[in-house]
Amino acid sequence: MKIRVSDIKVKNRIRKDLGDLRPLKESIQKLGLLHPILIDLDNTLISGERRLESVKILGWEYVDVRIVDIRNKKERVQMEAEENNIRLEFTSEEQMRVQELLKRYSYTTLFGRIFALILDFWDWIKRFFQKK
């Protein structure tokens, strides 16, 4: 569901330092908003303040939200905390895999695309035999 950015109320946040919003803003500009902002029935922000500030900087008038019915203050705090704490960064090995795949899928020539398909097939074969 989309609502006006200006209709979202920000009150009593735990996080005080939003950090550097530039990478998030650039990501949203490039790929769109990957995760909706979480608000309650009164349009009060539960989680996603950094995303909200980033779309404001980008000049968005409307933003995707998910509305949840918060039963009490404890549940509100739990949701805000979960959103910000329960994350797992990629390991260095996983980050290397991301870079490898981004390079693979950046080929624009026909030969490059065929090469990427061959590498994908090779990865599939390796996974197939690792399971056994």
XYZ file of N, CA and C in Angstrom:
396
model
N 0.840 -1.166 0.000
C 0.000 0.000 0.000
C 0.891 1.235 0.000
N 0.481 2.253 -0.709
C 1.233 3.505 -0.745
C 0.475 4.587 0.014
N 1.230 5.410 0.729
C 0.638 6.587 1.366
C 1.578 7.765 1.141
N 1.069 8.955 1.420
C 1.895 10.161 1.301
C 3.020 10.120 2.338
N 4.198 10.447 1.902
C 5.349 10.508 2.811
C 5.048 11.489 3.945
N 4.417 12.593 3.615
C 4.135 13.629 4.614
C 3.100 13.189 5.644
N 2.376 12.102 5.386
C 1.367 11.612 6.339
C 1.963 10.701 7.416
N 3.211 10.312 7.264
C 3.848 9.426 8.243
C 4.386 10.259 9.399
N 3.959 9.898 10.622
C 4.380 10.608 11.831
C 5.572 9.880 12.450
N 6.568 10.639 12.828
C 7.756 10.078 13.473
C 7.786 10.582 14.910
N 7.666 9.635 15.863
C 7.623 9.994 17.285
C 8.495 9.041 18.094
N 9.105 9.555 19.141
C 9.764 8.741 20.169
C 10.599 7.590 19.613
N 11.544 7.892 18.757
C 12.384 6.864 18.165
C 13.524 6.475 19.103
N 13.883 5.209 19.074
C 15.027 4.739 19.854
C 16.316 5.189 19.173
N 16.389 4.972 17.875
C 17.586 5.367 17.121
C 17.637 6.886 17.033
N 18.780 7.457 17.441
C 18.956 8.904 17.381
C 19.859 9.305 16.218
N 20.796 8.430 15.867
C 21.750 8.730 14.804
C 21.386 7.908 13.574
N 20.938 8.565 12.510
C 20.551 7.858 11.291
C 21.756 7.449 10.451
N 22.922 7.933 10.810
C 24.117 7.557 10.073
C 24.138 8.190 8.686
N 25.019 7.687 7.853
C 25.173 8.182 6.482
C 24.057 7.592 5.627
N 23.143 8.432 5.180
C 22.014 7.963 4.371
C 22.366 7.844 2.886
N 23.509 8.354 2.480
C 23.868 8.371 1.063
C 23.808 6.981 0.404
N 24.421 5.941 0.986
C 24.350 4.627 0.330
C 22.916 4.096 0.220
N 22.120 4.297 1.255
C 20.735 3.840 1.215
C 19.945 4.625 0.173
N 20.142 5.929 0.137
C 19.452 6.779 -0.839
C 19.817 6.348 -2.259
N 21.085 6.083 -2.487
C 21.533 5.653 -3.820
C 20.946 4.297 -4.186
N 20.857 3.403 -3.208
C 20.261 2.087 -3.446
C 18.786 2.224 -3.817
N 18.066 3.048 -3.072
C 16.643 3.248 -3.349
C 16.464 3.896 -4.716
N 17.328 4.832 -5.040
C 17.247 5.506 -6.331
C 17.508 4.522 -7.474
N 18.422 3.605 -7.247
C 18.813 2.647 -8.289
C 17.828 1.480 -8.407
N 17.428 0.907 -7.255
C 16.642 -0.335 -7.264
C 15.211 -0.167 -6.781
N 14.890 1.004 -6.234
C 13.579 1.198 -5.628
C 13.619 0.791 -4.167
N 12.499 0.949 -3.513
C 12.398 0.587 -2.093
C 12.174 -0.915 -1.990
N 13.159 -1.634 -1.466
C 13.087 -3.095 -1.418
C 12.210 -3.601 -0.287
N 12.137 -2.837 0.807
C 11.334 -3.233 1.958
C 10.440 -2.069 2.357
N 9.142 -2.308 2.459
C 8.246 -1.195 2.812
C 8.501 -0.695 4.228
N 8.111 0.535 4.445
C 8.187 1.153 5.764
C 7.041 0.602 6.606
N 7.294 0.358 7.859
C 6.292 -0.212 8.758
C 5.660 0.899 9.591
N 4.313 1.006 9.532
C 3.594 2.015 10.302
C 2.425 1.357 11.030
N 1.874 2.083 12.012
C 0.700 1.566 12.717
C -0.572 2.139 12.093
N -1.702 1.849 12.698
C -2.994 2.273 12.153
C -3.160 3.791 12.142
N -2.356 4.500 12.952
C -2.412 5.965 13.001
C -1.338 6.612 12.126
N -0.702 5.826 11.263
C 0.383 6.301 10.377
C 1.643 6.699 11.139
N 1.818 6.180 12.343
C 3.029 6.460 13.109
C 4.084 5.420 12.753
N 5.281 5.902 12.478
C 6.388 5.044 12.075
C 6.728 4.025 13.160
N 6.870 2.773 12.748
C 7.351 1.724 13.651
C 8.792 1.399 13.290
N 9.050 1.165 11.993
C 10.422 0.921 11.555
C 10.596 1.422 10.128
N 11.828 1.815 9.846
C 12.146 2.304 8.513
C 12.422 3.794 8.455
N 12.886 4.361 9.560
C 13.138 5.805 9.566
C 14.228 6.196 8.576
N 15.260 5.387 8.435
C 16.323 5.694 7.477
C 15.774 5.635 6.050
N 14.922 4.646 5.769
C 14.298 4.570 4.448
C 13.400 5.775 4.211
N 12.635 6.145 5.248
C 11.736 7.292 5.139
C 12.522 8.568 4.845
N 13.584 8.805 5.592
C 14.388 10.009 5.359
C 15.025 9.988 3.971
N 15.427 8.812 3.513
C 16.031 8.705 2.184
C 15.035 9.041 1.080
N 13.808 8.554 1.188
C 12.824 8.872 0.139
C 12.420 10.344 0.213
N 12.469 10.935 1.402
C 12.221 12.376 1.513
C 13.294 13.145 0.749
N 14.549 12.757 0.936
C 15.663 13.400 0.232
C 15.482 13.252 -1.274
N 14.996 12.088 -1.697
C 14.778 11.845 -3.122
C 13.548 12.573 -3.663
N 12.764 13.140 -2.768
C 11.607 13.911 -3.198
C 10.372 13.089 -3.518
N 10.313 11.866 -2.983
C 9.145 11.032 -3.228
C 7.929 11.623 -2.519
N 6.794 11.607 -3.199
C 5.553 12.063 -2.582
C 4.829 10.907 -1.888
N 4.943 9.706 -2.457
C 4.295 8.517 -1.908
C 5.346 7.437 -1.659
N 5.059 6.571 -0.690
C 5.990 5.503 -0.352
C 5.191 4.245 0.007
N 5.783 3.084 -0.277
C 5.166 1.807 0.098
C 5.273 1.612 1.607
N 4.167 1.207 2.204
C 4.145 0.936 3.639
C 3.440 -0.387 3.901
N 3.722 -0.921 5.052
C 2.970 -2.058 5.589
C 2.379 -1.580 6.901
N 1.085 -1.759 7.046
C 0.400 -1.294 8.246
C 0.169 -2.470 9.179
N 0.552 -2.278 10.450
C 0.341 -3.320 11.454
C -0.447 -2.740 12.623
N -1.212 -3.596 13.243
C -2.011 -3.205 14.400
C -1.191 -3.480 15.652
N -0.658 -2.434 16.237
C 0.166 -2.541 17.445
C -0.748 -2.572 18.662
N -0.557 -3.562 19.508
C -1.424 -3.717 20.673
C -0.991 -2.887 21.872
N 0.327 -2.659 21.992
C 0.805 -1.921 23.162
C 2.203 -1.366 22.897
N 2.693 -0.564 23.830
C 3.996 0.083 23.672
C 5.131 -0.929 23.639
N 4.989 -1.994 24.422
C 6.028 -3.026 24.445
C 6.190 -3.639 23.061
N 5.078 -3.955 22.416
C 5.139 -4.550 21.079
C 5.768 -3.581 20.070
N 5.471 -2.296 20.208
C 6.067 -1.284 19.325
C 7.588 -1.289 19.466
N 8.068 -1.292 20.707
C 9.510 -1.306 20.951
C 10.127 -2.594 20.413
N 9.464 -3.731 20.621
C 9.983 -5.004 20.116
C 10.121 -4.974 18.594
N 9.116 -4.438 17.909
C 9.174 -4.392 16.443
C 10.299 -3.485 15.960
N 10.436 -2.328 16.581
C 11.516 -1.419 16.182
C 12.872 -2.075 16.423
N 13.022 -2.736 17.560
C 14.291 -3.379 17.885
C 14.589 -4.538 16.938
N 13.593 -5.373 16.678
C 13.801 -6.514 15.772
C 14.252 -6.050 14.394
N 13.601 -5.021 13.894
C 13.936 -4.492 12.565
C 15.391 -4.060 12.494
N 15.907 -3.545 13.586
C 17.258 -2.992 13.571
C 18.328 -3.943 14.086
N 17.958 -4.954 14.845
C 18.960 -5.831 15.453
C 19.086 -7.204 14.804
N 18.019 -7.727 14.290
C 18.044 -9.097 13.781
C 18.425 -9.081 12.297
N 19.684 -8.892 12.079
C 20.240 -8.867 10.730
C 21.545 -9.633 10.758
N 21.905 -10.125 9.612
C 23.180 -10.826 9.511
C 23.894 -10.325 8.269
N 25.003 -9.659 8.482
C 25.799 -9.152 7.372
C 26.389 -10.332 6.601
N 26.658 -10.126 5.313
C 27.353 -11.139 4.526
C 28.753 -11.347 5.083
N 29.217 -12.591 5.047
C 30.613 -12.868 5.379
C 31.480 -12.340 4.245
N 32.784 -12.291 4.456
C 33.679 -11.827 3.390
C 33.599 -12.770 2.187
N 33.437 -14.061 2.439
C 33.296 -15.028 1.336
C 32.020 -14.754 0.539
N 30.929 -14.463 1.236
C 29.670 -14.162 0.563
C 29.766 -12.846 -0.213
N 30.470 -11.867 0.338
C 30.678 -10.600 -0.375
C 31.479 -10.821 -1.650
N 32.479 -11.699 -1.584
C 33.260 -12.017 -2.781
C 32.369 -12.672 -3.838
N 31.451 -13.527 -3.400
C 30.522 -14.181 -4.327
C 29.611 -13.147 -4.989
N 29.157 -12.167 -4.220
C 28.332 -11.090 -4.784
C 29.109 -10.386 -5.899
N 30.358 -10.027 -5.620
C 31.168 -9.322 -6.618
C 31.389 -10.187 -7.850
N 31.622 -11.476 -7.639
C 31.817 -12.414 -8.751
C 30.563 -12.465 -9.629
N 29.398 -12.575 -9.009
C 28.149 -12.663 -9.770
C 27.806 -11.345 -10.463
N 28.064 -10.227 -9.792
C 27.811 -8.934 -10.442
C 28.676 -8.776 -11.687
N 29.931 -9.185 -11.584
C 30.821 -9.135 -12.757
C 30.296 -10.060 -13.848
N 29.905 -11.269 -13.466
C 29.399 -12.244 -14.431
C 28.192 -11.710 -15.195
N 27.273 -11.083 -14.485
C 26.033 -10.634 -15.110
C 26.142 -9.238 -15.710
N 27.355 -8.695 -15.743
C 27.567 -7.384 -16.361
C 27.946 -7.494 -17.829
N 28.197 -8.696 -18.290
C 28.546 -8.867 -19.705
C 27.377 -8.452 -20.587
N 27.671 -7.699 -21.639
C 26.607 -7.220 -22.518
C 26.658 -7.834 -23.909
N 27.787 -8.401 -24.279
C 27.881 -9.012 -25.605
C 27.248 -10.394 -25.588
N 26.934 -10.906 -26.745
C 26.352 -12.248 -26.855
C 27.318 -13.281 -26.282
N 28.607 -13.163 -26.627
C 29.601 -14.087 -26.095
C 29.643 -14.014 -24.569
N 29.587 -12.807 -24.021
C 29.618 -12.634 -22.571
C 28.427 -13.279 -21.896
N 27.256 -13.134 -22.497
C 26.046 -13.743 -21.928
C 26.120 -15.270 -21.989
N 26.632 -15.786 -23.076
C 26.790 -17.245 -23.199
C 27.790 -17.733 -22.146
N 28.875 -16.988 -21.972
C 29.872 -17.333 -20.966
C 29.239 -17.349 -19.567
N 28.393 -16.364 -19.278
C 27.705 -16.312 -17.984
C 26.799 -17.528 -17.816
N 26.093 -17.931 -18.863
C 25.244 -19.127 -18.793
C 26.072 -20.380 -18.512
N 27.221 -20.468 -19.140
C 28.105 -21.616 -18.914
C 28.569 -21.641 -17.453
N 28.930 -20.465 -16.932
C 29.354 -20.396 -15.529
C 28.208 -20.750 -14.585
N 26.987 -20.306 -14.910
C 25.816 -20.668 -14.099
C 25.611 -22.179 -14.107
N 25.741 -22.776 -15.283
C 25.575 -24.227 -15.401
C 26.653 -24.943 -14.590
N 27.875 -24.450 -14.657
C 28.973 -25.044 -13.895
C 28.699 -24.947 -12.387
N 28.180 -23.806 -11.930
C 27.808 -23.659 -10.517
C 26.735 -24.673 -10.130
N 25.764 -24.861 -11.021
C 24.683 -25.814 -10.753
C 25.246 -27.223 -10.602
N 26.174 -27.602 -11.495
C 26.786 -28.939 -11.430
C 27.525 -29.109 -10.101
N 28.284 -28.098 -9.697
C 29.028 -28.189 -8.430
C 28.069 -28.354 -7.252
N 26.961 -27.574 -7.229
C 25.983 -27.698 -6.134
C 25.333 -29.073 -6.156
N 25.056 -29.592 -7.327
C 24.396 -30.893 -7.459
C 25.262 -31.982 -6.814
N 26.548 -31.962 -7.095
C 27.436 -32.992 -6.563
C 27.812 -32.756 -5.100
N 27.708 -31.538 -4.622
C 28.003 -31.255 -3.217
C 26.898 -31.777 -2.321
N 25.678 -31.878 -2.824
C 24.552 -32.360 -2.026
C 24.638 -33.853 -1.753
N 25.348 -34.572 -2.577
C 25.393 -36.031 -2.447
C 26.501 -36.495 -1.572
